[in-house]
């Protein structure tokens, strides 16, 4: 597993590209919860999510020979977009495998950035198998979306920025998918502010890391469509880094329902004037639902992404009940 110096090094490597996103106090969530609540605006990162941090760090480490071979990855959308962006900037060929569940808005951006996009199967895990096959068969360099030390170190730079802006943070809410964000932010925060509680938040259906933590080892779960599409997919039965990191760094994992995720998206828009995607809203959802027990402030929520399909956003805002049938 990586250490704090790896995160510091990642920060030096990516600082020319990455936006140090603002940390903004939420008056509504602060008065609603009775503690100070701040939002780390990673949905305003270039490419619309924090994924550019890890992707830029990983690409910066490629050797000349690896650059010629090109990179390949599987993604629920945001990592693919970030890899496409970083690879194109470094003049490296990128192949991105996504499943048929990935929304058109995310696919269109990956294509626009010039990557070779492949739509494979009906789940993230199937897209990942194809990416691994291509890495083997075509000798491309696999850049896993989370279970990769350079990805984790890149995502961890959020933790450094957060601590500079809010040194006395007591609780950090992190959207939890396959655990690269939680591992990186968890490592940075626990190294520099060990008293802070770090809580992962996932959707309540198909939360692979939560199920794996409960089982004590990586397990597979059925992938179901969710408003928090960026949190879907497995952690890999051969998980090398993020499972152990989440086991040791996360104090708890909170699960939120689709209705609670929708409420988080609506809150962000109505009260913060921010367009956030489901995965970006889950920290707000957990607070609104009163699911964070023994809440201690100041609280920081990482608003991890904003790449929501806008027609879907309008339906969420309108309170359209059919979104719950259609997303599953
Ligand atoms: C990828 C992603 C996450 C989850 O990150 P993991 O490293 O998979 O845990 C959360 N929010 C958004 C917007 C993402 O794109």
XYZ file of C-alpha atoms and ligand atoms in Angstrom:
343
model
C 0.000 0.000 0.000
C 1.116 3.546 -0.695
C 2.146 5.989 2.026
C 1.768 9.729 2.612
C 4.970 10.597 0.643
C 3.401 8.982 -2.437
C 0.432 11.355 -2.129
C 2.751 14.333 -1.693
C 4.658 13.262 -4.790
C 1.423 12.824 -6.743
C 0.466 16.338 -5.820
C 3.690 17.728 -7.281
C 3.163 15.710 -10.454
C -0.429 16.782 -11.082
C -0.467 20.351 -9.736
C -0.129 21.973 -13.174
C -3.259 20.223 -14.405
C -5.492 19.851 -11.383
C -7.744 22.537 -9.915
C -7.472 22.965 -6.132
C -11.247 22.898 -5.803
C -12.934 25.227 -3.324
C -14.175 24.116 0.068
C -17.456 25.934 0.650
C -19.509 26.138 3.835
C -23.093 24.955 3.465
C -25.313 27.265 5.521
C -28.337 24.984 5.116
C -26.642 21.744 6.085
C -24.824 23.497 8.941
C -27.992 24.880 10.496
C -29.889 21.675 9.729
C -27.385 19.430 11.502
C -26.159 21.832 14.182
C -22.513 21.344 13.184
C -20.401 23.127 10.587
C -20.671 21.389 7.198
C -18.361 22.102 4.252
C -18.481 20.862 0.659
C -15.316 20.026 -1.292
C -16.382 20.943 -4.817
C -14.721 18.189 -6.848
C -17.569 18.237 -9.349
C -15.936 21.465 -10.508
C -12.703 19.608 -11.232
C -11.703 19.460 -14.911
C -13.615 16.591 -16.578
C -16.328 16.988 -13.914
C -14.966 14.588 -11.314
C -11.962 13.935 -9.067
C -10.934 11.014 -11.302
C -8.582 13.313 -13.235
C -6.249 13.379 -10.224
C -5.473 9.676 -10.250
C -5.517 9.397 -14.029
C -3.069 12.279 -14.468
C -0.746 10.802 -11.847
C -0.860 7.337 -13.409
C -0.179 8.643 -16.930
C 2.690 10.811 -15.662
C 4.476 7.655 -14.496
C 4.395 5.865 -17.881
C 7.754 5.066 -19.460
C 8.340 5.970 -23.110
C 7.896 2.305 -24.043
C 4.578 2.144 -22.174
C 3.394 5.333 -23.848
C 3.896 3.700 -27.228
C 1.894 0.637 -26.153
C -1.053 2.822 -25.104
C -3.345 2.490 -22.088
C -6.592 0.617 -21.526
C -9.168 0.751 -18.765
C -12.715 -0.088 -17.778
C -14.938 2.591 -16.343
C -18.404 3.551 -15.190
C -17.714 6.776 -17.100
C -15.748 9.301 -15.091
C -12.471 7.394 -14.887
C -12.661 6.726 -18.623
C -13.207 10.396 -19.310
C -10.293 11.327 -17.042
C -7.959 8.744 -18.612
C -8.964 9.969 -22.071
C -8.211 13.549 -21.084
C -4.856 12.760 -19.466
C -3.787 10.349 -22.215
C -4.659 12.787 -24.986
C -2.707 15.531 -23.212
C 0.311 13.191 -23.045
C -0.189 12.031 -26.681
C -0.896 8.474 -25.553
C -3.540 6.260 -27.168
C -6.355 5.284 -24.777
C -8.892 2.469 -25.076
C -11.876 2.719 -22.734
C -14.255 -0.201 -22.066
C -17.674 0.682 -20.658
C -20.822 -1.371 -20.174
C -24.198 -0.665 -21.743
C -25.301 0.834 -18.377
C -23.118 3.909 -18.866
C -25.111 7.035 -19.704
C -24.842 8.620 -23.133
C -23.474 11.912 -21.746
C -20.427 10.138 -20.312
C -19.885 8.098 -23.478
C -20.089 11.193 -25.689
C -17.380 12.962 -23.679
C -15.017 9.969 -23.819
C -15.442 9.844 -27.599
C -15.006 13.600 -27.948
C -11.661 13.376 -26.139
C -10.435 11.019 -28.821
C -10.314 7.686 -27.004
C -11.143 4.345 -28.595
C -14.438 3.561 -26.841
C -15.768 0.003 -26.591
C -19.190 -0.848 -25.205
C -18.999 -4.326 -23.680
C -21.647 -6.289 -21.779
C -24.192 -5.230 -19.194
C -22.032 -4.648 -16.152
C -18.837 -2.932 -15.118
C -17.301 -6.307 -14.337
C -17.823 -7.475 -17.938
C -16.253 -4.272 -19.290
C -13.334 -4.827 -16.928
C -12.778 -8.378 -18.159
C -12.546 -7.048 -21.694
C -10.065 -4.342 -20.629
C -7.912 -7.000 -18.954
C -8.096 -9.162 -22.067
C -6.988 -6.227 -24.237
C -4.144 -5.411 -21.862
C -2.930 -8.991 -22.198
C -3.637 -9.527 -25.878
C -2.673 -6.118 -27.294
C -0.001 -5.398 -24.646
C -1.662 -2.156 -23.576
C -1.005 -0.788 -20.087
C -3.987 -1.390 -17.795
C -4.900 1.586 -15.584
C -7.397 0.204 -13.115
C -9.942 2.771 -11.897
C -9.133 2.288 -8.227
C -6.953 -0.722 -7.404
C -3.734 0.919 -8.546
C -1.229 2.698 -6.250
C -0.854 5.720 -8.546
C -4.594 6.169 -8.840
C -4.963 5.982 -5.058
C -2.125 8.469 -4.538
C -3.709 10.888 -7.005
C -7.137 10.708 -5.372
C -5.427 11.186 -1.995
C -4.389 14.713 -2.992
C -7.977 15.751 -2.203
C -7.225 14.882 1.413
C -4.196 17.203 1.467
C -6.196 20.119 0.044
C -9.026 19.427 2.442
C -6.760 19.517 5.493
C -5.151 22.767 4.381
C -8.568 24.387 4.050
C -10.074 22.800 7.191
C -7.293 21.636 9.527
C -9.651 20.722 12.363
C -12.011 18.546 10.286
C -13.699 15.940 12.501
C -15.761 13.923 9.998
C -15.151 13.260 6.305
C -17.875 11.764 4.098
C -16.486 10.003 1.034
C -18.518 8.457 -1.794
C -17.470 4.802 -1.899
C -17.380 2.726 -5.081
C -14.442 0.418 -5.558
C -12.496 2.352 -2.950
C -9.730 4.311 -4.680
C -11.075 7.634 -3.439
C -11.612 6.330 0.094
C -8.175 4.693 0.199
C -6.363 7.838 -0.940
C -8.342 10.370 1.077
C -8.420 7.992 4.047
C -4.650 7.602 4.006
C -4.006 11.351 3.760
C -6.481 12.248 6.507
C -5.573 9.436 8.886
C -1.857 10.246 8.527
C -2.229 13.965 9.195
C -5.343 14.116 11.360
C -5.794 10.719 12.991
C -8.717 11.866 15.162
C -10.965 12.517 12.133
C -13.675 9.947 11.361
C -13.758 8.798 7.769
C -17.091 7.448 6.556
C -17.761 5.823 3.210
C -21.184 6.285 1.604
C -22.600 3.904 -1.032
C -25.986 3.157 -2.579
C -27.921 0.460 -0.753
C -28.154 -1.929 -3.725
C -25.077 -3.578 -5.134
C -22.577 -1.943 -2.768
C -19.597 -4.206 -3.442
C -17.165 -2.773 -0.909
C -19.706 -2.808 1.916
C -20.590 -6.457 1.178
C -16.905 -7.341 1.005
C -16.093 -5.606 4.302
C -18.935 -7.516 5.957
C -17.736 -10.817 4.494
C -14.137 -10.099 5.493
C -12.897 -10.654 1.942
C -13.734 -9.376 -1.563
C -17.085 -10.729 -2.776
C -19.081 -10.227 -5.948
C -22.454 -8.525 -5.877
C -25.061 -8.139 -8.552
C -24.729 -4.776 -10.293
C -28.017 -2.903 -10.361
C -28.719 0.420 -12.031
C -28.528 3.335 -9.597
C -28.696 7.112 -9.624
C -25.175 6.801 -8.169
C -23.955 5.009 -11.306
C -20.335 6.004 -10.633
C -20.353 3.826 -7.495
C -21.498 0.650 -9.247
C -19.416 -2.386 -10.133
C -17.315 -4.870 -8.230
C -14.036 -4.432 -6.372
C -12.486 -7.505 -8.014
C -12.075 -10.871 -6.292
C -8.309 -10.424 -6.732
C -8.410 -6.959 -5.153
C -4.905 -5.976 -4.130
C -5.099 -2.604 -2.383
C -8.445 -0.917 -1.885
C -10.167 -3.652 0.130
C -7.460 -3.732 2.808
C -7.191 0.057 2.745
C -10.933 0.500 3.303
C -10.858 -2.167 6.010
C -8.248 -0.243 7.972
C -9.091 3.377 7.101
C -12.894 3.626 7.041
C -14.664 3.990 10.369
C -17.979 2.926 8.863
C -19.885 2.593 5.586
C -23.328 4.194 5.301
C -25.842 3.054 2.687
C -28.392 5.386 1.085
C -31.502 4.549 -0.924
C -32.329 5.782 -4.425
C -34.906 8.191 -2.967
C -32.261 9.545 -0.584
C -29.788 9.982 -3.449
C -32.454 11.880 -5.397
C -33.042 14.083 -2.350
C -29.297 14.796 -2.201
C -29.190 15.814 -5.879
C -32.205 18.080 -5.347
C -30.725 19.626 -2.211
C -27.471 20.423 -3.997
C -29.387 22.218 -6.738
C -32.034 23.984 -4.684
C -29.852 25.060 -1.769
C -26.300 25.157 -3.130
C -27.115 25.916 -6.796
C -24.867 23.041 -7.842
C -25.545 20.359 -10.448
C -24.160 17.129 -8.995
C -24.454 13.526 -10.094
C -25.838 10.820 -7.822
C -22.446 9.586 -6.649
C -21.487 13.179 -5.896
C -24.579 13.700 -3.766
C -24.460 10.650 -1.472
C -22.663 12.478 1.363
C -25.413 15.106 1.394
C -27.983 12.285 1.214
C -26.514 10.593 4.277
C -26.682 13.823 6.300
C -30.205 14.699 5.149
C -31.404 11.197 6.008
C -29.909 11.487 9.489
C -27.826 8.398 8.850
C -24.575 9.727 10.312
C -24.745 8.766 13.979
C -22.813 10.676 16.661
C -22.141 13.410 14.125
C -19.156 15.573 15.026
C -18.227 18.782 13.256
C -16.687 20.251 11.337
C -17.848 17.895 8.611
C -16.421 17.789 5.083
C -18.364 16.174 2.260
C -16.473 15.418 -0.932
C -18.832 16.293 -3.785
C -17.092 13.844 -6.076
C -18.660 14.529 -9.481
C -21.170 16.483 -11.508
C -21.514 14.467 -14.703
C -25.213 13.742 -14.516
C -27.237 13.283 -17.679
C -29.188 16.569 -17.783
C -32.556 15.089 -18.836
C -32.225 12.744 -15.831
C -31.348 15.726 -13.620
C -34.512 17.514 -14.745
C -36.574 14.444 -13.899
C -34.961 14.147 -10.482
C -35.663 17.846 -9.864
C -39.292 17.396 -10.926
C -39.634 14.561 -8.425
C -40.533 12.146 -11.239
C -41.293 8.875 -9.400
C -40.608 6.745 -12.492
C -36.854 7.391 -12.183
C -36.835 4.725 -9.495
C -38.340 2.156 -11.828
C -36.057 3.084 -14.677
C -32.848 3.199 -12.714
C -33.910 -0.086 -11.150
C -15.430 6.924 -9.218
C -16.343 7.816 -8.477
C -16.607 7.617 -7.111
C -16.088 6.457 -6.324
O -14.693 6.317 -6.332
P -14.049 4.896 -6.018
O -12.592 5.138 -6.119
O -14.567 3.939 -7.054
O -14.502 4.473 -4.665
C -17.414 8.548 -6.469
N -17.980 9.566 -7.135
C -17.754 9.777 -8.440
C -18.417 10.937 -9.086
C -16.926 8.912 -9.161
O -16.734 9.133 -10.462
